[in-house]
Amino acid sequence: MKIIDVKAYCIRQEVPHKFIWRNGLPGSGKYTESTWLRILTDEGVEGWSPISRGVIALDLIKRRLVDELIGQNPLQKEHIWHRIWELDRIEEFPMYFLGAVDVALWDITAKVAGVPLYQLLGGYRDKIQTYASTVTFPTTEEFMDVADQCLDYGFKAIKLHAWGDARRDAKLCQDLRKRVGDDIALMYDGSAGFNPYESLYLGRALEEADYMWYEEPMREFSIGAYRKLSESLDIPVLAAETSDGCHYNVADFIQQGAADMVRTSVHYKGGITGAMRVAHLADAFQMNAEVHGGGPANLQICLAIRNNTFYESLIPCNPIVVETGIDREGYIHAPTLPGVGFEVDLPKLEKMAFAQL
Ligand SMILES: [Mg+2]
């Protein structure tokens, strides 16, 4: 099997509900640009991969990938992964780009095998609990209202992205625990909004309120700061979501005791291959690799591995809008079609594209 062509389509779409992450972070704009990568083979099987940026991705595909990929066997994913890792040394790819080709190659591989990807990767379960992952709402009252709606819908777990003010966020987290009772799993995501002292203060409040994990309170560039925080708190610190360097970097977080759980994702850890490496690395230390972010590719990882608890589903607005496919018990179910499960309407995509290759 050979790769015979590489195509890409940049599209611009209005964001129906502008994402807001804590005070001070701009969140999403009114429009978002993304690129669909399409890898064609001599046997007619095609692989797809969405990249969450527009012309930047198109430029990298054009300059770095086309010549590299044409003529290669798409089933030799390990070889191609390491070629891209080599190219990264020269180009310093953005993290969201590092695994883009890998996702398309696994899409091809699972289509050739005739199974949904998670079964090829391991196949641990056919459905998984989701958590309602909130954007930042302006007031405590609105967070409580959103939480009520999530529980009414059937969610059994909620994660807050709050304001980034340690005292105010601590109070919110404690109020939410009182509101939902003891049986709902609660998590908190700091989106790297705090310094070490604030992180410790807030972590103690989360411990008291029996939160399940404390995610990314600080930027993830100081192993020392994360080690100190993890040693000081009993609540599991969840880290290494946005740190560069795939499993090589996550290994350092684990080895140094700088996290109690680690993040894995198709977006930031080098595609399916990288996300699975992180998951297996963590498993070897009896640690969870909680899957960051949603979408079809991350769902396949959630279903493939044992050491992950939930699928992350964004609640972008109030009144809440729930992602398609989540049932009233809070589960999302395995796709049945071969491949990763992207639904691509090619004629529509070609028409929508403002730039393409
Ligand atoms: Mg996060």
Short mmCIF file of C-alpha atoms and ligand atoms in Angstrom, two decimals:
data_model
loop_
_atom_site.label_atom_id
_atom_site.label_comp_id
_atom_site.label_asym_id
_atom_site.label_seq_id
_atom_site.Cartn_x
_atom_site.Cartn_y
_atom_site.Cartn_z
CA MET A 1 0.00 0.00 0.00
CA LYS A 2 1.30 3.45 -0.91
CA ILE A 3 0.37 7.05 -0.24
CA ILE A 4 -0.28 8.66 -3.63
CA ASP A 5 -1.48 12.14 -2.67
CA VAL A 6 -1.90 14.52 0.25
CA LYS A 7 -4.66 17.10 0.22
CA ALA A 8 -5.86 19.71 2.69
CA TYR A 9 -8.89 21.96 3.01
CA CYS A 10 -8.99 25.11 5.16
CA ILE A 11 -12.40 26.19 6.35
CA ARG A 12 -13.72 29.09 8.43
CA GLN A 13 -16.80 28.60 10.59
CA GLU A 14 -18.79 30.77 12.91
CA VAL A 15 -18.53 29.65 16.55
CA PRO A 16 -22.15 29.25 17.70
CA HIS A 17 -21.19 29.80 21.36
CA LYS A 18 -18.02 31.75 21.98
CA PHE A 19 -15.78 29.79 24.40
CA ILE A 20 -14.58 31.67 27.46
CA TRP A 21 -11.82 30.24 29.70
CA ARG A 22 -11.16 32.09 32.97
CA ASN A 23 -10.65 35.84 33.30
CA GLY A 24 -7.72 37.02 31.29
CA LEU A 25 -7.70 34.30 28.63
CA PRO A 26 -9.29 35.44 25.39
CA GLY A 27 -10.98 32.09 24.56
CA SER A 28 -12.39 31.62 21.09
CA GLY A 29 -13.21 34.39 18.65
CA LYS A 30 -16.41 34.68 16.68
CA TYR A 31 -14.90 32.54 13.92
CA THR A 32 -12.66 29.52 13.99
CA GLU A 33 -10.42 28.23 11.21
CA SER A 34 -9.49 24.59 10.81
CA THR A 35 -7.91 22.30 8.23
CA TRP A 36 -8.96 18.83 7.12
CA LEU A 37 -5.97 16.72 6.13
CA ARG A 38 -6.74 13.97 3.59
CA ILE A 39 -4.29 11.19 2.75
CA LEU A 40 -5.02 9.16 -0.40
CA THR A 41 -3.68 5.68 -1.14
CA ASP A 42 -3.23 3.54 -4.25
CA GLU A 43 -5.85 1.11 -2.90
CA GLY A 44 -8.59 3.74 -2.73
CA VAL A 45 -8.70 3.86 1.10
CA GLU A 46 -8.45 7.44 2.44
CA GLY A 47 -7.48 8.77 5.84
CA TRP A 48 -8.77 12.00 7.37
CA SER A 49 -7.58 14.17 10.21
CA PRO A 50 -8.94 17.51 11.44
CA ILE A 51 -6.41 20.13 12.57
CA SER A 52 -7.62 23.00 14.73
CA ARG A 53 -5.83 25.75 12.76
CA GLY A 54 -6.16 27.14 9.23
CA VAL A 55 -3.42 28.56 7.03
CA ILE A 56 -0.65 27.69 9.53
CA ALA A 57 -1.49 24.01 9.11
CA LEU A 58 -1.77 24.36 5.35
CA ASP A 59 1.69 25.91 5.17
CA LEU A 60 3.25 23.11 7.25
CA ILE A 61 1.54 20.40 5.17
CA LYS A 62 2.73 22.00 1.94
CA ARG A 63 6.34 22.62 3.00
CA ARG A 64 7.04 19.65 5.25
CA LEU A 65 4.64 16.78 4.64
CA VAL A 66 3.71 16.29 1.00
CA ASP A 67 7.13 15.24 -0.29
CA GLU A 68 7.82 13.29 2.90
CA LEU A 69 4.64 11.21 2.69
CA ILE A 70 4.10 10.45 -0.99
CA GLY A 71 5.37 6.95 -1.78
CA GLN A 72 5.39 5.78 1.87
CA ASN A 73 3.36 2.84 3.17
CA PRO A 74 0.57 4.37 5.33
CA LEU A 75 0.47 1.23 7.49
CA GLN A 76 4.06 1.91 8.67
CA LYS A 77 2.86 4.37 11.27
CA GLU A 78 5.73 3.94 13.69
CA HIS A 79 8.25 4.77 10.97
CA ILE A 80 6.31 7.86 9.86
CA TRP A 81 5.78 8.99 13.49
CA HIS A 82 9.54 9.02 14.02
CA ARG A 83 10.16 10.83 10.72
CA ILE A 84 7.78 13.56 11.88
CA TRP A 85 9.51 13.66 15.25
CA GLU A 86 12.78 14.23 13.32
CA LEU A 87 11.18 16.97 11.23
CA ASP A 88 9.94 18.57 14.46
CA ARG A 89 13.56 19.18 15.43
CA ILE A 90 13.89 21.46 12.40
CA GLU A 91 10.43 22.96 12.15
CA GLU A 92 9.28 22.93 15.82
CA PHE A 93 5.75 21.93 14.91
CA PRO A 94 2.95 23.26 17.11
CA MET A 95 1.76 20.49 19.44
CA TYR A 96 -1.63 20.33 17.73
CA PHE A 97 0.14 19.52 14.45
CA LEU A 98 2.52 16.81 15.62
CA GLY A 99 -0.04 14.00 15.50
CA ALA A 100 -2.12 15.16 12.53
CA VAL A 101 -0.67 12.69 10.02
CA ASP A 102 -0.72 9.86 12.56
CA VAL A 103 -4.51 10.23 13.05
CA ALA A 104 -5.10 9.98 9.29
CA LEU A 105 -2.84 6.91 9.07
CA TRP A 106 -4.71 5.15 11.88
CA ASP A 107 -7.96 6.05 10.10
CA ILE A 108 -6.61 4.22 7.03
CA THR A 109 -5.36 1.28 9.11
CA ALA A 110 -8.70 0.77 10.90
CA LYS A 111 -10.58 1.02 7.60
CA VAL A 112 -8.29 -1.63 6.10
CA ALA A 113 -8.90 -3.81 9.17
CA GLY A 114 -12.66 -3.16 8.89
CA VAL A 115 -13.12 -2.21 12.56
CA PRO A 116 -13.66 0.96 14.58
CA LEU A 117 -10.24 2.15 15.73
CA TYR A 118 -10.67 1.46 19.47
CA GLN A 119 -10.95 -2.28 18.77
CA LEU A 120 -7.69 -2.24 16.87
CA LEU A 121 -5.97 -0.35 19.71
CA GLY A 122 -7.16 -2.62 22.48
CA GLY A 123 -10.92 -2.39 22.85
CA TYR A 124 -11.52 -2.01 26.57
CA ARG A 125 -15.20 -0.90 26.55
CA ASP A 126 -18.15 -0.06 24.31
CA LYS A 127 -19.37 3.00 26.20
CA ILE A 128 -17.96 5.44 28.73
CA GLN A 129 -19.25 8.01 31.19
CA THR A 130 -18.84 11.62 30.10
CA TYR A 131 -18.26 14.69 32.20
CA ALA A 132 -19.81 18.09 31.63
CA SER A 133 -16.81 20.36 31.15
CA THR A 134 -18.03 23.92 31.64
CA VAL A 135 -16.73 27.08 30.08
CA THR A 136 -16.34 30.03 32.46
CA PHE A 137 -19.68 31.59 33.41
CA PRO A 138 -19.82 35.07 34.95
CA THR A 139 -21.44 34.34 38.32
CA THR A 140 -21.80 31.61 40.96
CA GLU A 141 -25.55 31.63 40.32
CA GLU A 142 -25.02 30.86 36.66
CA PHE A 143 -22.58 28.01 37.43
CA MET A 144 -25.17 26.51 39.80
CA ASP A 145 -27.91 26.86 37.22
CA VAL A 146 -25.71 25.13 34.59
CA ALA A 147 -24.84 22.36 37.06
CA ASP A 148 -28.55 21.77 37.79
CA GLN A 149 -29.24 21.47 34.06
CA CYS A 150 -26.33 19.04 33.59
CA LEU A 151 -27.61 16.77 36.37
CA ASP A 152 -31.16 16.99 35.00
CA TYR A 153 -29.81 15.87 31.65
CA GLY A 154 -28.15 12.80 33.18
CA PHE A 155 -24.48 13.77 33.65
CA LYS A 156 -22.88 12.14 36.71
CA ALA A 157 -19.73 14.27 36.65
CA ILE A 158 -18.92 17.97 36.20
CA LYS A 159 -15.63 19.80 35.69
CA LEU A 160 -15.31 23.50 36.27
CA HIS A 161 -13.23 25.98 34.32
CA ALA A 162 -13.69 28.95 36.66
CA TRP A 163 -12.39 32.51 36.93
CA GLY A 164 -8.74 32.01 37.86
CA ASP A 165 -9.10 33.79 41.20
CA ALA A 166 -7.95 31.31 43.88
CA ARG A 167 -10.24 32.50 46.70
CA ARG A 168 -13.30 33.02 44.55
CA ASP A 169 -12.77 29.70 42.71
CA ALA A 170 -12.29 27.86 46.03
CA LYS A 171 -15.60 29.22 47.31
CA LEU A 172 -17.35 28.30 44.04
CA CYS A 173 -16.03 24.74 44.21
CA GLN A 174 -17.22 24.33 47.78
CA ASP A 175 -20.64 25.82 46.96
CA LEU A 176 -20.97 23.43 44.03
CA ARG A 177 -20.23 20.43 46.24
CA LYS A 178 -23.02 21.52 48.60
CA ARG A 179 -25.36 21.99 45.66
CA VAL A 180 -24.82 18.60 43.96
CA GLY A 181 -24.32 16.36 47.03
CA ASP A 182 -21.71 13.68 47.62
CA ASP A 183 -22.50 11.30 44.77
CA ILE A 184 -21.54 13.48 41.82
CA ALA A 185 -17.91 13.43 40.68
CA LEU A 186 -16.46 16.95 40.59
CA MET A 187 -13.22 18.08 39.02
CA TYR A 188 -11.53 21.45 38.68
CA ASP A 189 -9.35 22.71 35.81
CA GLY A 190 -7.16 25.73 36.55
CA SER A 191 -6.15 26.30 32.91
CA ALA A 192 -2.72 27.31 34.22
CA GLY A 193 -4.04 30.42 35.96
CA PHE A 194 -2.10 30.31 39.23
CA ASN A 195 1.29 30.67 40.88
CA PRO A 196 2.52 28.00 43.33
CA TYR A 197 1.07 29.66 46.50
CA GLU A 198 -2.35 30.20 44.97
CA SER A 199 -2.29 26.65 43.61
CA LEU A 200 -1.68 25.26 47.09
CA TYR A 201 -4.46 27.36 48.66
CA LEU A 202 -6.97 26.26 46.05
CA GLY A 203 -5.84 22.63 46.16
CA ARG A 204 -6.58 22.48 49.89
CA ALA A 205 -10.09 23.78 49.32
CA LEU A 206 -10.66 21.15 46.61
CA GLU A 207 -9.42 18.44 48.95
CA GLU A 208 -11.92 19.51 51.60
CA ALA A 209 -14.73 19.48 49.05
CA ASP A 210 -13.76 15.96 47.91
CA TYR A 211 -12.90 16.82 44.30
CA MET A 212 -11.74 13.91 42.18
CA TRP A 213 -8.82 15.71 40.54
CA TYR A 214 -7.04 19.07 40.40
CA GLU A 215 -6.04 19.82 36.83
CA GLU A 216 -3.32 22.09 35.45
CA PRO A 217 -3.27 24.85 38.08
CA MET A 218 0.07 26.21 36.74
CA ARG A 219 1.79 26.41 33.37
CA GLU A 220 3.41 23.05 32.84
CA PHE A 221 7.01 24.11 32.41
CA SER A 222 8.24 23.67 35.97
CA ILE A 223 8.60 20.07 37.07
CA GLY A 224 9.86 21.40 40.42
CA ALA A 225 6.74 23.47 41.09
CA TYR A 226 4.47 20.55 40.20
CA ARG A 227 6.48 18.15 42.33
CA LYS A 228 6.18 20.42 45.34
CA LEU A 229 2.44 20.84 44.80
CA SER A 230 1.85 17.10 44.33
CA GLU A 231 3.82 16.32 47.49
CA SER A 232 1.88 18.93 49.49
CA LEU A 233 -1.62 17.81 48.53
CA ASP A 234 -3.60 14.59 48.93
CA ILE A 235 -5.96 15.34 46.03
CA PRO A 236 -4.60 13.88 42.77
CA VAL A 237 -2.85 16.56 40.72
CA LEU A 238 -3.52 16.02 37.01
CA ALA A 239 -0.82 17.48 34.77
CA ALA A 240 1.16 17.28 31.52
CA GLU A 241 -1.74 18.29 29.30
CA THR A 242 -0.03 21.10 27.40
CA SER A 243 3.62 20.28 27.96
CA ASP A 244 5.54 19.68 24.74
CA GLY A 245 7.57 16.53 24.10
CA CYS A 246 4.95 13.74 23.98
CA HIS A 247 5.63 10.70 26.20
CA TYR A 248 9.29 11.70 26.66
CA ASN A 249 8.10 14.69 28.69
CA VAL A 250 5.30 12.84 30.48
CA ALA A 251 7.89 10.29 31.62
CA ASP A 252 9.69 13.09 33.45
CA PHE A 253 6.50 14.26 35.19
CA ILE A 254 5.95 10.69 36.41
CA GLN A 255 9.53 9.89 37.32
CA GLN A 256 9.94 13.13 39.28
CA GLY A 257 6.67 12.72 41.21
CA ALA A 258 5.32 15.90 39.59
CA ALA A 259 1.83 14.50 38.89
CA ASP A 260 -0.52 11.90 40.39
CA MET A 261 -2.39 11.46 37.12
CA VAL A 262 -1.32 12.54 33.65
CA ARG A 263 -3.15 13.90 30.64
CA THR A 264 -3.13 12.19 27.29
CA SER A 265 -4.71 13.37 24.05
CA VAL A 266 -4.56 12.99 20.33
CA HIS A 267 -4.18 16.78 19.98
CA TYR A 268 -1.17 17.45 22.19
CA LYS A 269 0.65 14.15 22.59
CA GLY A 270 1.42 13.15 19.01
CA GLY A 271 -1.74 11.64 17.56
CA ILE A 272 -3.10 8.16 18.28
CA THR A 273 0.40 6.66 18.54
CA GLY A 274 1.53 9.29 21.04
CA ALA A 275 -1.69 9.21 23.09
CA MET A 276 -1.46 5.43 23.41
CA ARG A 277 2.19 5.61 24.43
CA VAL A 278 1.33 8.03 27.23
CA ALA A 279 -1.56 5.80 28.32
CA HIS A 280 0.64 2.70 28.49
CA LEU A 281 3.47 4.60 30.15
CA ALA A 282 1.10 5.77 32.90
CA ASP A 283 -0.40 2.30 33.26
CA ALA A 284 3.04 0.88 33.94
CA PHE A 285 3.12 3.16 37.01
CA GLN A 286 -0.49 2.27 37.94
CA MET A 287 -1.53 5.80 37.09
CA ASN A 288 -4.46 7.10 35.09
CA ALA A 289 -3.95 8.86 31.78
CA GLU A 290 -7.12 10.92 31.66
CA VAL A 291 -8.02 11.79 28.09
CA HIS A 292 -8.09 15.53 27.38
CA GLY A 293 -10.70 16.94 25.00
CA GLY A 294 -13.44 15.44 22.88
CA GLY A 295 -14.03 14.55 19.26
CA PRO A 296 -14.00 11.18 17.47
CA ALA A 297 -10.25 10.46 17.81
CA ASN A 298 -10.11 11.12 21.57
CA LEU A 299 -13.29 9.05 22.01
CA GLN A 300 -11.52 6.09 20.38
CA ILE A 301 -8.67 6.41 22.93
CA CYS A 302 -11.20 6.56 25.79
CA LEU A 303 -12.74 3.30 24.58
CA ALA A 304 -9.42 1.59 23.88
CA ILE A 305 -7.67 1.97 27.25
CA ARG A 306 -8.43 0.94 30.81
CA ASN A 307 -6.71 3.69 32.81
CA ASN A 308 -9.05 6.56 31.92
CA THR A 309 -12.32 7.48 33.65
CA PHE A 310 -14.33 9.80 31.40
CA TYR A 311 -14.86 11.35 27.98
CA GLU A 312 -14.68 15.17 28.20
CA SER A 313 -17.67 16.96 26.73
CA LEU A 314 -17.88 20.72 26.58
CA ILE A 315 -20.85 22.66 27.93
CA PRO A 316 -20.36 25.90 25.99
CA CYS A 317 -23.41 27.95 27.00
CA ASN A 318 -26.41 28.51 29.24
CA PRO A 319 -29.04 27.13 28.60
CA ILE A 320 -26.87 24.07 28.08
CA VAL A 321 -26.40 22.38 24.70
CA VAL A 322 -25.28 18.74 25.00
CA GLU A 323 -23.03 17.03 22.47
CA THR A 324 -24.83 14.63 20.12
CA GLY A 325 -24.50 10.98 21.17
CA ILE A 326 -24.56 11.39 24.97
CA ASP A 327 -27.48 9.46 26.46
CA ARG A 328 -29.60 10.46 29.45
CA GLU A 329 -27.43 8.37 31.77
CA GLY A 330 -24.36 10.37 30.80
CA TYR A 331 -22.77 7.71 28.58
CA ILE A 332 -21.33 8.11 25.10
CA HIS A 333 -21.27 4.97 22.97
CA ALA A 334 -18.75 3.37 20.64
CA PRO A 335 -19.05 4.14 16.95
CA THR A 336 -19.56 1.08 14.75
CA LEU A 337 -18.09 2.20 11.41
CA PRO A 338 -14.53 1.21 10.49
CA GLY A 339 -11.94 3.95 11.04
CA VAL A 340 -11.76 6.85 13.47
CA GLY A 341 -15.33 7.92 12.80
CA PHE A 342 -15.01 11.28 11.06
CA GLU A 343 -18.00 12.24 8.99
CA VAL A 344 -16.70 14.18 6.00
CA ASP A 345 -18.86 15.53 3.19
CA LEU A 346 -16.21 16.06 0.51
CA PRO A 347 -18.22 18.11 -2.04
CA LYS A 348 -19.39 20.39 0.77
CA LEU A 349 -15.85 20.65 2.16
CA GLU A 350 -14.43 21.57 -1.26
CA LYS A 351 -17.10 24.23 -1.63
CA MET A 352 -16.51 25.65 1.87
CA ALA A 353 -12.70 25.71 1.64
CA PHE A 354 -11.18 29.21 1.42
CA ALA A 355 -7.76 27.65 0.74
CA GLN A 356 -6.77 24.15 -0.26
CA LEU A 357 -3.98 21.94 -1.47
MG MG B 1 -7.52 20.91 30.80
#
